[in-house]
Amino acid sequence: MTAATDPELRRRGVTPLTAHLGKACTAGVFLVIAGSVAAWVAIDRQPPAWDHANHLERAVACAEDLSAGRVRAILERSSFYPPLVPCAAGVVYLLAPSDAAGAQAVVLLFLGIGMLATYLVGHRLFDPTAGMVAAVLFATAPFVVFSALNFQLDLPLTAMVALFLYVLLRADGLPSTAWSVAAGGVFAAGMLTKPSFAVYALPPALLVAVTLVRQRRFGRLGLGVLIAVALSLPWYGPRMFGLPFQVASRSFTQAAESGFAEPLTAAGLLTYPRWFVPQFGALAVLLFVGGVYWAARRRPILVVACLVPFAVFLFLQNKNLRYTMPLLPAASLIAGASVASLLPLARVALCAAVLVTGALQVAATTFGIGPLAGQAPFGVELARAHPPSRAAWPHRAILKRVLDDSHGERATVSVVPNTDGFSMSNFRYYAARDGLRLRIGRAWSDYPLNIDYVILKTGNQGPEFASAKARRVTERFAADPLLAAVFPVIGEFPLPDGTRATLRVRRPQAVTGMAAGALARRMRAGAGGLLGEVVADATDLRIGLEYDDAALLRGTIRRVTISAASARVGELGRPKAATLRLRDIRVVLEGLTVNPARAALEGRIEPLALRRFRVERLTLTEADLQAFFAELTRLGRARVALLDDGARIRLAQPGPDVDLRLSVRPGSDGRPVVLDARGVRLGGVPVPDALTGWVVRNYDPTLKWAQLPVPVDVSPVRIRRGVLEVGAE
């Protein structure tokens, strides 16, 4: 890709002075944005919302991992988000322990990288003035300014896309080994920022690769690819099978649940075009439209880098401005191409318009001031305002009340609402940042099992598609006096949005007016109804209770023993739930606490806490396990054989099938049992033992069992031909 030559620049009126002015304007705009963001962060007291809080929590966790030298924990921390950006914030957090300042410093650093890369590409392809215009259009785009106010991965991703585009163009034809190394390293860094980097980077990279293949420069091309793969593989290798399913789920399944239009409908296809002005800015959009034709003829790589990824995201059902923001550097360069063809006086006028408009967009977005704030001609918002708020939220006061009541002991807190300022995400982040011994969870599905404290609020419970549980639990507390009585209020807190938060603690009161024996008979009768939610077709079902009279009246049963000759188990309340036939069953529930008032008055069992769940004995036949697999969507074509030396399994799936042998050993790391895989084959090709975990972890259910709210013990497991036995003598 040839750069603009000096004679061409002189014909356009570009002098060394204008080149220096372009650099100065670019740097000045960055400083203005950085100052505005710093002022905004200093004023704002709003809690970080959802993903913002989640990424801040990961930054704190990475800081702890780095301090302790836990490299493996860093690589395993998240199943979907790579560690580069959170760990960069973690490093800053270690050096200057301020979560907000450290995170925003990293975001501004990436904004600077994106601006610099955009400027350098424009300088190389056009001239310094066009580079400055492109960099300013990118940095002052309303959605880019908004993204600079939040610690998320999308602005760093955008910067890495711009940097990779610069490396591709600067290393035209990979003239040296150093540029092959640089291209591979930047690509890997982009992949370790966010998996979607490949969508933005591959189209221009493939365009360059075609040229290299024609020039027969296979060695340098291969070196760049090798470095990119080698640096990305430690994180992506263990996720190579699970990640595609997550991407597909986020792109379509979760999007449908969130109410997004089908991608091929008019509403779906027009979503991004309708959002283009609020995202990029009105002047930038006009310049982009004016520059597309010229760029397509003279600099096709810019059109490829912008429009090919756009087409990909256009046909995904899940749509968000964050997903197309990484296209803005290329779009800004296309818009900057409009400047390159203008006469000197017109160039000066357009540059002035870009700078003034950019300043107005920054002011409108960050503080909601200026002539653009609140303006929406023809229903198109020019710049959405996100002014800072000085109103303090009581998260710390609520968590302090929990700590005071629990005397600093470990406790589980359910945050029922799911609003942007009051959700599990920001409470969990604050607890992690302050090193509190609290486990923060969301609203429960069926029963408040092992939940010590409940945080509720009045009014809005969150987005319609993501707050069904929150609304259901909130309504239950309002309508169910027996539930409210077992979780009495120990604190009330006014919220800045005009609603009110309440803190409740699990504290069942003893039943009066009923003997322990009578209550035990009611509980034993009610246990059948509770088991009916997960057990069907039971034969010879027996339930035994061991209890102390005084404790039972408070709802605590020392031990519950459940046995059956045969039964089907599964989540029977879910449509088309898979069920598993078990035989010769004996399980023990130790330290079960139920709502004593509900058992006494209604004869129903409402579990509140369980100290331990033990599987003492059960038998699973090969035929029953195969029938269970047949009911599972993902494993419906799996085949299993139980042999004397373990289980032989074939997992038929889209792509290469997986063949392996499994044995079961006693648990570790909080898991009741551990699956040992050997002889793993992928599409018939043997997988080296060192890489077996990369394949098996995507199918191993025991990895999630360590996160169960109840400790689970399983007696020794033995596999013999046709049968898996637990607790066999």
XYZ file of C-alpha atoms in Angstrom:
729
model
C 0.000 0.000 0.000
C 1.795 3.083 -1.194
C 1.975 6.223 0.928
C 1.334 9.747 -0.280
C 4.551 11.162 -1.775
C 6.130 14.546 -1.032
C 5.246 16.013 -4.471
C 1.635 15.012 -3.962
C 1.618 16.662 -0.549
C 3.103 19.885 -1.930
C 0.433 20.023 -4.641
C -2.210 19.870 -1.893
C -0.616 22.770 -0.043
C 0.794 20.613 2.775
C 3.888 22.173 4.338
C 6.016 21.225 7.366
C 4.060 23.850 9.309
C 0.706 22.230 8.550
C 2.185 18.848 9.433
C 3.212 20.159 12.876
C -0.172 21.798 13.306
C -1.856 18.450 12.589
C 0.179 16.751 15.297
C -0.465 19.599 17.735
C -4.226 19.559 17.117
C -4.385 15.790 17.559
C -2.465 15.979 20.825
C -4.552 18.934 21.988
C -7.833 17.127 21.352
C -6.595 14.125 23.316
C -5.675 16.355 26.261
C -9.098 18.029 26.170
C -10.863 14.644 26.214
C -8.567 13.330 28.947
C -9.217 16.417 31.052
C -12.964 16.140 30.537
C -12.948 12.460 31.497
C -10.821 13.170 34.581
C -13.218 15.912 35.689
C -16.201 13.648 35.039
C -14.709 10.796 37.083
C -13.836 13.172 39.932
C -17.450 14.366 40.138
C -19.436 11.215 39.398
C -20.673 9.017 42.245
C -22.791 6.581 40.245
C -21.993 2.903 40.854
C -20.466 1.105 37.858
C -23.191 -0.673 35.926
C -23.273 -4.347 34.894
C -20.311 -5.101 32.564
C -18.485 -2.008 33.818
C -18.593 -3.431 37.350
C -17.722 -6.934 36.147
C -14.573 -5.716 34.372
C -13.545 -3.627 37.378
C -13.949 -6.721 39.541
C -11.708 -8.655 37.151
C -9.116 -5.874 37.368
C -9.074 -6.187 41.170
C -8.839 -9.980 40.905
C -5.983 -9.731 38.410
C -4.133 -7.326 40.705
C -4.391 -9.927 43.471
C -3.274 -12.706 41.121
C -0.284 -10.664 39.953
C 0.721 -9.917 43.535
C 0.564 -13.606 44.400
C 2.156 -14.793 41.146
C -0.911 -16.822 40.169
C -0.418 -16.905 36.391
C -2.665 -19.919 35.932
C -5.500 -18.160 37.775
C -5.164 -15.203 35.393
C -5.530 -17.497 32.374
C -8.505 -19.340 33.880
C -10.338 -16.386 35.427
C -12.982 -15.894 32.711
C -14.413 -18.238 30.111
C -15.120 -15.437 27.619
C -13.096 -12.282 28.348
C -9.297 -12.335 27.841
C -7.053 -10.854 30.551
C -5.069 -8.112 28.784
C -7.151 -5.044 29.660
C -8.238 -6.062 33.189
C -4.668 -6.972 34.053
C -3.357 -3.691 32.623
C -5.774 -1.941 34.986
C -4.671 -4.314 37.738
C -1.048 -3.210 37.298
C -2.058 0.456 37.578
C -4.223 -0.413 40.583
C -1.192 -1.966 42.304
C 0.942 1.089 41.622
C -1.690 3.665 42.581
C -4.514 1.994 44.546
C -7.476 3.875 43.138
C -9.877 1.667 41.274
C -11.647 4.409 39.311
C -8.512 6.399 38.486
C -6.507 3.315 37.525
C -9.217 1.950 35.265
C -9.836 5.244 33.523
C -6.102 5.811 33.064
C -5.940 2.540 31.137
C -8.977 3.490 29.032
C -7.421 6.869 28.187
C -4.140 5.172 27.331
C -5.942 3.027 24.770
C -7.822 6.068 23.474
C -4.448 7.722 22.897
C -3.167 4.636 21.090
C -6.255 4.621 18.870
C -5.899 8.312 18.051
C -2.191 7.994 17.313
C -2.675 4.951 15.083
C -5.534 6.634 13.201
C -3.462 9.783 12.707
C -0.458 7.820 11.447
C -2.564 5.831 8.969
C -4.139 9.033 7.654
C -0.723 10.690 7.457
C 0.647 7.742 5.506
C -2.271 7.299 3.104
C -3.219 10.956 2.620
C -1.455 13.788 4.447
C -1.022 15.138 8.001
C -4.183 17.229 7.838
C -6.313 14.273 6.776
C -4.685 12.212 9.529
C -5.561 14.871 12.096
C -9.154 15.078 10.874
C -9.526 11.284 11.028
C -8.060 11.101 14.542
C -10.283 13.915 15.809
C -13.421 12.477 14.192
C -12.684 9.153 15.854
C -11.853 10.496 19.320
C -14.749 12.971 19.506
C -17.395 10.587 18.194
C -20.149 10.711 20.843
C -20.069 6.987 21.564
C -16.262 6.951 21.805
C -16.419 9.800 24.343
C -19.089 7.922 26.290
C -16.959 4.766 26.218
C -14.034 6.713 27.660
C -16.157 7.304 30.770
C -16.537 3.576 31.476
C -14.077 0.774 32.042
C -15.050 -1.721 29.375
C -13.163 -3.646 26.720
C -14.613 -2.030 23.621
C -12.551 1.162 23.487
C -9.294 -0.774 24.060
C -10.474 -3.187 21.347
C -11.071 -0.252 19.001
C -7.567 1.042 19.693
C -6.043 -2.368 18.924
C -7.983 -2.542 15.648
C -6.599 0.878 14.662
C -3.081 -0.112 15.702
C -3.222 -3.341 13.715
C -4.430 -1.446 10.650
C -1.462 0.909 10.999
C 0.983 -1.998 11.319
C -0.500 -3.661 8.228
C -0.100 -0.508 6.175
C 3.249 0.531 7.626
C 4.670 -2.951 7.112
C 3.584 -2.927 3.483
C 4.687 -6.281 2.114
C 6.450 -7.163 5.422
C 9.795 -5.789 4.234
C 11.635 -7.183 7.252
C 11.392 -9.851 9.930
C 10.806 -7.143 12.527
C 7.554 -6.112 10.876
C 6.397 -9.743 10.725
C 7.005 -9.961 14.464
C 5.181 -6.659 15.028
C 2.152 -7.710 12.987
C 1.889 -11.052 14.775
C 2.377 -9.453 18.191
C -0.255 -6.761 17.663
C -2.733 -9.327 16.325
C -2.191 -11.464 19.429
C -2.593 -8.428 21.695
C -5.872 -7.648 19.947
C -7.108 -11.202 20.433
C -6.181 -11.007 24.124
C -8.271 -7.844 24.348
C -11.510 -9.404 23.093
C -12.326 -12.433 20.897
C -14.223 -10.330 18.353
C -10.929 -8.668 17.335
C -10.604 -11.335 14.642
C -13.776 -10.113 12.909
C -12.322 -6.623 12.485
C -8.708 -7.588 11.790
C -8.990 -10.551 9.434
C -10.552 -8.821 6.383
C -7.705 -6.283 5.882
C -5.162 -8.898 6.997
C -6.373 -11.359 4.363
C -6.202 -8.624 1.733
C -2.540 -8.049 2.627
C -1.897 -11.798 2.847
C -3.124 -12.303 -0.721
C -0.541 -9.772 -1.906
C 2.196 -11.531 0.083
C 1.259 -14.899 -1.392
C 1.430 -13.459 -4.893
C 4.868 -12.075 -4.032
C 5.815 -15.522 -2.642
C 6.809 -14.089 0.738
C 5.661 -17.203 2.571
C 8.332 -17.117 5.247
C 7.507 -13.684 6.682
C 3.786 -14.296 6.379
C 4.177 -17.601 8.205
C 6.287 -15.985 10.921
C 3.609 -13.388 11.628
C 0.913 -16.061 11.785
C 3.080 -18.258 14.015
C 3.694 -15.456 16.518
C 0.007 -14.493 16.591
C -1.027 -18.099 17.262
C 1.721 -18.783 19.808
C 0.882 -15.734 21.910
C -2.890 -16.242 21.742
C -2.953 -19.992 22.275
C -2.370 -20.156 26.063
C -5.687 -18.380 26.604
C -7.693 -19.561 23.574
C -6.495 -23.163 23.541
C -8.527 -24.316 26.560
C -11.562 -22.485 25.181
C -11.423 -23.550 21.547
C -14.514 -25.763 21.855
C -16.586 -23.846 24.397
C -16.085 -20.338 23.025
C -17.965 -20.855 19.714
C -21.051 -22.006 21.632
C -20.863 -18.899 23.841
C -20.514 -16.616 20.835
C -23.486 -18.254 19.110
C -25.572 -17.982 22.277
C -24.766 -14.295 22.768
C -25.303 -13.505 19.092
C -28.679 -15.155 18.679
C -30.211 -17.007 21.661
C -29.650 -14.314 24.277
C -30.436 -11.618 21.716
C -33.849 -13.175 21.069
C -34.491 -13.332 24.828
C -33.565 -9.642 25.062
C -36.155 -8.720 22.446
C -33.875 -7.847 19.512
C -35.489 -8.002 16.076
C -34.698 -10.875 13.732
C -31.556 -9.952 11.758
C -33.109 -10.185 8.289
C -36.146 -8.051 9.062
C -36.365 -4.351 8.209
C -36.082 -3.473 11.908
C -32.966 -5.601 12.279
C -31.238 -4.348 9.144
C -31.951 -0.684 9.912
C -30.752 -0.765 13.525
C -27.128 0.200 12.919
C -27.885 2.769 10.169
C -30.322 4.493 12.541
C -27.680 4.541 15.282
C -24.849 5.800 13.055
C -25.278 9.525 13.747
C -25.558 9.188 17.562
C -22.535 6.901 17.469
C -20.225 8.760 15.066
C -21.542 12.328 14.905
C -23.502 14.133 12.176
C -20.527 15.856 10.516
C -18.462 12.664 10.584
C -21.278 10.735 8.901
C -21.539 13.333 6.125
C -17.777 13.202 5.522
C -17.851 9.398 5.589
C -20.560 9.273 2.929
C -18.571 11.744 0.830
C -15.359 9.745 1.144
C -16.579 6.183 0.514
C -16.456 6.343 -3.265
C -13.004 7.956 -3.315
C -11.648 5.455 -0.766
C -13.106 2.504 -2.659
C -11.150 3.553 -5.772
C -7.907 4.711 -4.139
C -7.633 2.960 -0.753
C -9.809 -0.172 -0.919
C -8.255 -1.625 2.222
C -10.093 1.024 4.271
C -13.435 0.057 2.740
C -12.703 -3.628 3.374
C -11.664 -2.909 6.992
C -14.883 -0.975 7.588
C -17.675 -2.559 5.580
C -16.865 -6.286 5.693
C -16.984 -6.498 9.514
C -20.036 -4.234 9.444
C -21.823 -6.760 7.236
C -20.982 -9.521 9.735
C -22.463 -7.625 12.674
C -25.432 -6.487 10.613
C -26.531 -10.111 10.219
C -26.162 -10.963 13.914
C -29.324 -10.620 15.957
C -27.550 -9.163 18.995
C -26.891 -5.492 18.209
C -25.090 -2.901 20.289
C -23.125 0.226 19.455
C -20.168 -1.314 21.262
C -19.919 -4.002 18.583
C -19.474 -1.555 15.701
C -17.350 1.018 17.538
C -14.086 -0.733 16.434
C -15.062 0.185 12.857
C -14.872 3.902 13.614
C -11.102 4.303 13.010
C -11.514 2.987 9.461
C -14.707 5.039 9.028
C -12.827 8.121 10.271
C -10.059 7.521 7.751
C -12.615 7.242 4.957
C -14.134 10.499 6.176
C -10.661 12.034 6.324
C -10.180 11.179 2.669
C -12.693 13.934 1.900
C -10.220 16.497 3.244
C -7.320 15.304 1.112
C -8.975 16.394 -2.142
C -9.920 19.913 -1.011
C -8.199 23.200 -1.812
C -6.161 24.780 1.027
C -8.798 27.318 2.085
C -11.554 24.704 2.113
C -9.286 22.368 4.088
C -8.779 25.008 6.761
C -12.499 25.666 7.003
C -13.322 21.954 7.250
C -10.627 21.351 9.865
C -12.052 24.197 11.933
C -15.546 22.720 11.610
C -14.286 19.299 12.705
C -12.525 20.742 15.764
C -15.488 22.880 16.818
C -17.989 20.081 16.279
C -15.760 17.662 18.184
C -15.548 20.033 21.147
C -19.331 20.411 21.183
C -19.814 16.627 21.067
C -17.403 16.128 23.975
C -19.200 18.784 26.040
C -22.654 17.399 25.228
C -21.707 13.790 25.975
C -19.733 14.279 29.177
C -21.614 17.110 30.864
C -24.807 17.573 28.858
C -23.945 21.171 27.991
C -23.629 23.118 24.764
C -25.860 23.558 21.716
C -25.788 19.851 20.770
C -27.032 18.610 24.144
C -30.544 17.237 23.890
C -30.856 18.025 20.178
C -32.599 15.406 18.026
C -33.569 16.816 14.624
C -35.895 14.455 12.713
C -35.775 12.174 15.758
C -32.013 11.552 15.400
C -30.096 12.296 18.586
C -26.884 14.206 17.876
C -25.084 13.375 21.124
C -26.547 11.479 24.046
C -25.715 13.209 27.342
C -24.207 11.245 30.235
C -23.549 13.928 32.838
C -21.928 12.935 36.140
C -24.047 12.570 39.240
C -23.029 13.686 42.719
C -25.751 11.624 44.367
C -24.221 8.996 46.641
C -25.550 5.442 46.612
C -25.574 3.459 49.881
C -23.748 0.312 48.729
C -20.996 0.663 51.325
C -23.480 1.395 54.101
C -25.500 -1.707 53.194
C -22.413 -3.915 53.078
C -21.218 -2.464 56.405
C -24.569 -3.343 57.962
C -24.144 -6.897 56.702
C -20.646 -7.102 58.187
C -21.816 -5.722 61.519
C -24.689 -8.188 61.708
C -22.567 -11.183 60.659
C -19.660 -10.138 62.926
C -17.303 -10.444 59.971
C -18.102 -14.105 59.319
C -18.536 -15.424 55.789
C -22.023 -14.807 54.454
C -23.990 -15.083 51.243
C -25.914 -12.033 50.069
C -28.622 -12.090 47.395
C -28.993 -8.787 45.541
C -32.448 -9.095 44.027
C -32.750 -5.941 41.839
C -30.941 -5.788 38.516
C -30.870 -2.079 37.682
C -27.774 -0.336 36.339
C -26.975 1.352 39.655
C -28.197 -1.335 42.034
C -27.416 -4.913 41.053
C -25.383 -7.945 41.939
C -22.601 -6.710 39.644
C -21.778 -3.504 41.487
C -22.262 -5.016 44.961
C -19.965 -7.910 44.054
C -17.370 -5.489 42.704
C -17.420 -3.364 45.868
C -17.116 -6.496 48.019
C -14.139 -7.711 45.961
C -12.450 -4.296 45.992
C -12.789 -3.959 49.771
C -11.734 -7.571 50.441
C -14.996 -8.503 52.189
C -15.730 -12.119 53.094
C -19.038 -12.059 51.290
C -20.442 -14.135 48.475
C -22.716 -11.950 46.362
C -25.390 -13.554 44.188
C -28.475 -12.579 42.236
C -32.160 -13.361 42.829
C -32.863 -17.062 43.331
C -34.968 -19.297 41.130
C -36.830 -21.627 43.494
C -35.750 -21.341 47.123
C -33.412 -18.983 49.020
C -31.033 -21.849 49.815
C -28.020 -20.869 51.934
C -28.771 -17.160 51.460
C -28.003 -15.255 54.647
C -28.992 -11.731 53.575
C -31.376 -10.362 50.959
C -31.188 -6.861 49.426
C -34.404 -5.572 47.859
C -35.579 -2.268 46.461
C -38.886 -0.731 45.558
C -39.807 0.454 42.074
C -37.933 -0.520 38.926
C -36.228 -3.922 39.121
C -34.243 -3.681 35.888
C -34.652 -4.336 32.152
C -37.715 -6.363 31.271
C -35.739 -9.196 29.669
C -33.295 -9.575 32.589
C -35.347 -9.000 35.721
C -38.077 -11.654 35.766
C -36.565 -13.344 38.834
C -36.101 -10.007 40.570
C -39.740 -9.071 40.067
C -40.931 -12.504 41.164
C -38.887 -12.477 44.391
C -39.852 -8.879 45.185
C -43.523 -9.675 44.677
C -43.219 -12.762 46.872
C -41.841 -10.743 49.765
C -44.727 -8.305 49.404
C -47.418 -11.000 49.183
C -46.019 -13.830 51.351
C -45.909 -13.002 55.099
C -44.291 -16.356 55.914
C -41.315 -15.590 53.678
C -41.064 -12.015 54.969
C -41.187 -13.243 58.571
C -38.244 -15.606 58.115
C -36.206 -12.754 56.556
C -36.906 -9.785 58.856
C -35.760 -6.287 57.852
C -32.614 -5.056 59.607
C -31.990 -1.929 57.553
C -33.657 0.547 55.193
C -31.819 2.917 52.886
C -33.161 5.699 50.626
C -31.785 5.592 47.071
C -31.001 8.555 44.794
C -33.601 7.440 42.244
C -36.376 8.016 44.780
C -36.864 4.343 45.655
C -35.989 2.587 48.900
C -33.710 -0.382 49.590
C -34.239 -2.887 52.389
C -31.778 -5.342 53.907
C -33.187 -8.586 55.314
C -31.468 -11.367 57.239
C -32.425 -15.045 57.468
C -33.574 -15.438 61.057
C -36.426 -17.944 61.459
C -38.384 -17.759 64.690
C -39.301 -20.872 66.623
C -42.794 -22.305 66.148
C -44.993 -22.033 69.208
C -48.129 -23.945 70.096
C -46.989 -27.163 68.369
C -44.935 -30.065 69.665
C -41.749 -31.078 67.885
C -43.169 -34.503 67.042
C -46.231 -33.028 65.360
C -44.044 -30.600 63.390
C -41.771 -33.479 62.342
C -44.776 -35.404 60.983
C -45.817 -32.365 58.963
C -42.289 -31.965 57.609
C -42.059 -35.634 56.664
C -45.348 -35.394 54.793
C -44.318 -32.140 53.102
C -40.982 -33.596 52.007
C -42.773 -35.668 49.385
C -44.042 -32.498 47.713
C -40.551 -30.975 47.697
C -39.013 -34.132 46.237
C -41.723 -34.152 43.594
C -40.020 -31.129 42.007
C -36.905 -33.193 41.199
C -37.911 -36.852 41.632
C -40.428 -38.895 39.636
C -41.496 -42.547 39.412
C -39.862 -43.389 42.753
C -40.257 -46.900 44.123
C -39.825 -47.822 47.778
C -39.191 -44.175 48.687
C -38.316 -43.627 52.336
C -37.581 -40.392 54.229
C -36.012 -40.386 57.684
C -35.547 -37.384 59.990
C -33.109 -37.021 62.859
C -33.563 -33.916 64.971
C -33.394 -32.203 68.337
C -36.752 -30.911 69.524
C -35.694 -27.321 70.236
C -33.766 -27.020 66.960
C -36.605 -28.524 64.957
C -39.020 -25.892 66.215
C -36.618 -23.318 64.738
C -36.662 -25.224 61.444
C -33.334 -27.107 61.730
C -33.168 -30.854 61.063
C -29.913 -32.551 62.032
C -30.081 -35.176 59.295
C -32.482 -36.189 56.524
C -31.977 -39.598 54.913
C -33.657 -40.346 51.602
C -33.569 -43.784 50.011
C -35.327 -45.427 47.091
C -35.029 -48.583 45.056
C -35.359 -46.579 41.845
C -36.269 -43.071 40.715
C -35.943 -40.593 37.865
C -34.260 -37.305 38.828
C -34.097 -33.979 36.991
C -35.465 -30.428 36.945
C -39.023 -31.545 36.394
C -40.380 -28.002 36.426
C -38.520 -27.102 33.230
C -40.109 -27.887 29.835
C -38.571 -30.961 28.200
C -36.158 -31.405 31.095
C -33.829 -34.397 30.772
C -34.196 -36.973 33.543
C -31.789 -39.644 34.722
C -32.896 -43.011 36.114
C -31.002 -43.963 39.279
C -31.237 -47.183 41.319
C -30.440 -48.278 44.873
C -30.335 -44.665 46.073
C -29.327 -43.380 49.486
C -28.558 -39.679 50.034
C -28.157 -37.746 53.270
C -28.852 -34.062 53.892
C -26.994 -32.783 56.937
C -27.987 -29.622 58.762
C -31.119 -28.818 56.755
C -32.971 -25.657 57.786
C -36.488 -25.055 56.518
C -39.071 -22.376 57.127
C -40.707 -23.717 60.316
C -43.774 -21.500 60.094
C -44.578 -22.680 56.560
C -44.187 -26.318 57.575
C -46.447 -25.790 60.605
C -49.166 -23.751 58.900
C -49.117 -25.090 55.323
C -47.415 -28.461 55.582
C -44.919 -27.482 52.881
C -41.127 -27.617 52.976
C -39.307 -24.408 52.038
C -35.528 -25.068 52.243
C -33.510 -22.190 53.660
C -30.079 -23.686 54.356
C -28.180 -26.938 54.003
C -24.808 -27.621 55.583
C -23.833 -30.657 53.464
C -25.254 -33.034 50.863
C -23.878 -36.597 50.825
C -24.412 -39.248 48.168
C -23.818 -42.468 50.066
C -25.062 -44.972 47.514
C -26.533 -45.171 44.031
C -26.328 -47.269 40.893
C -26.402 -46.000 37.305
C -26.697 -48.424 34.413
C -25.218 -47.895 30.978
C -28.670 -48.005 29.378
C -30.024 -45.338 31.741
C -27.014 -43.075 31.129
C -27.389 -43.487 27.365
C -31.081 -42.598 27.601
C -30.172 -39.475 29.594
C -27.662 -38.377 26.940
C -30.319 -38.847 24.260
C -32.511 -36.235 25.997
C -29.758 -33.593 26.100
C -29.640 -31.134 23.204
C -25.861 -30.790 23.022
C -25.072 -34.452 23.768
C -28.028 -36.065 22.053
C -25.795 -38.107 19.711
C -23.271 -39.112 22.374
C -22.498 -42.796 22.865
C -21.314 -44.299 26.150
C -20.038 -47.716 27.177
C -19.305 -48.589 30.832
C -16.376 -51.026 30.995
C -14.295 -52.565 33.735
C -11.542 -49.966 33.302
C -13.807 -46.903 33.067
C -16.235 -45.321 30.643
C -15.689 -45.060 26.901
C -17.493 -42.066 25.403
C -17.946 -40.708 21.899
C -19.240 -37.143 21.681
C -20.722 -36.594 18.230
C -20.956 -32.890 17.463
C -20.698 -30.351 14.634
C -17.100 -30.585 13.506
C -14.733 -33.317 14.682
C -16.118 -35.910 17.103
C -14.444 -36.469 20.467
C -13.545 -39.957 21.699
C -12.197 -40.521 25.201
C -12.036 -42.827 28.198
C -13.045 -41.568 31.626
C -12.423 -42.742 35.160
C -13.701 -41.171 38.376
C -11.576 -40.376 41.418
C -12.256 -38.561 44.707
C -12.792 -34.847 44.432
C -10.456 -31.915 44.939
C -10.651 -28.102 44.681
C -14.159 -28.180 46.114
C -15.444 -30.752 43.625
C -17.073 -33.927 44.976
C -15.513 -36.051 42.214
C -12.972 -35.488 39.445
C -13.108 -36.964 35.950
C -9.796 -38.253 34.600
C -9.669 -38.405 30.808
C -7.220 -40.432 28.771
C -6.923 -41.649 25.219
C -8.594 -38.500 23.899
C -9.050 -38.377 20.130
C -10.324 -35.427 18.150
C -11.723 -36.430 14.784
C -9.807 -39.688 15.164
C -6.481 -37.887 15.771
C -4.821 -38.574 19.159
C -4.589 -35.512 21.418
C -1.321 -35.176 23.381
C -1.776 -35.708 27.115
C -0.643 -32.135 27.830
C -3.534 -30.793 25.741
C -6.232 -33.199 26.926
C -7.619 -30.632 29.357
C -8.224 -28.175 26.502
C -10.739 -30.592 25.012
C -12.290 -32.182 28.100
C -12.925 -29.007 30.109
C -15.639 -27.966 27.666
C -17.702 -31.048 28.525
C -16.733 -31.700 32.169
C -19.721 -30.902 34.439
C -17.667 -31.295 37.630
C -15.811 -28.026 36.981
C -18.993 -26.130 37.887
C -19.739 -28.256 40.943
C -17.085 -26.403 42.932
C -19.372 -23.337 42.755
C -22.409 -25.088 44.212
C -23.947 -23.281 47.185
C -23.836 -26.517 49.199
C -20.784 -28.740 49.818
C -21.333 -32.153 48.247
C -19.658 -35.434 49.277
C -19.760 -38.542 47.091
C -18.796 -41.998 48.301
C -16.134 -43.877 46.297
C -17.157 -44.531 42.695
C -16.564 -47.803 40.870
C -17.195 -48.451 37.185
C -17.616 -52.003 35.934
C -19.103 -53.416 32.776
C -22.518 -51.883 32.235
C -22.775 -50.226 35.654
C -21.501 -47.207 37.607
C -21.784 -47.684 41.370
C -21.378 -45.159 44.181
C -20.598 -46.538 47.626
C -20.446 -50.148 46.447
C -18.857 -52.542 48.933
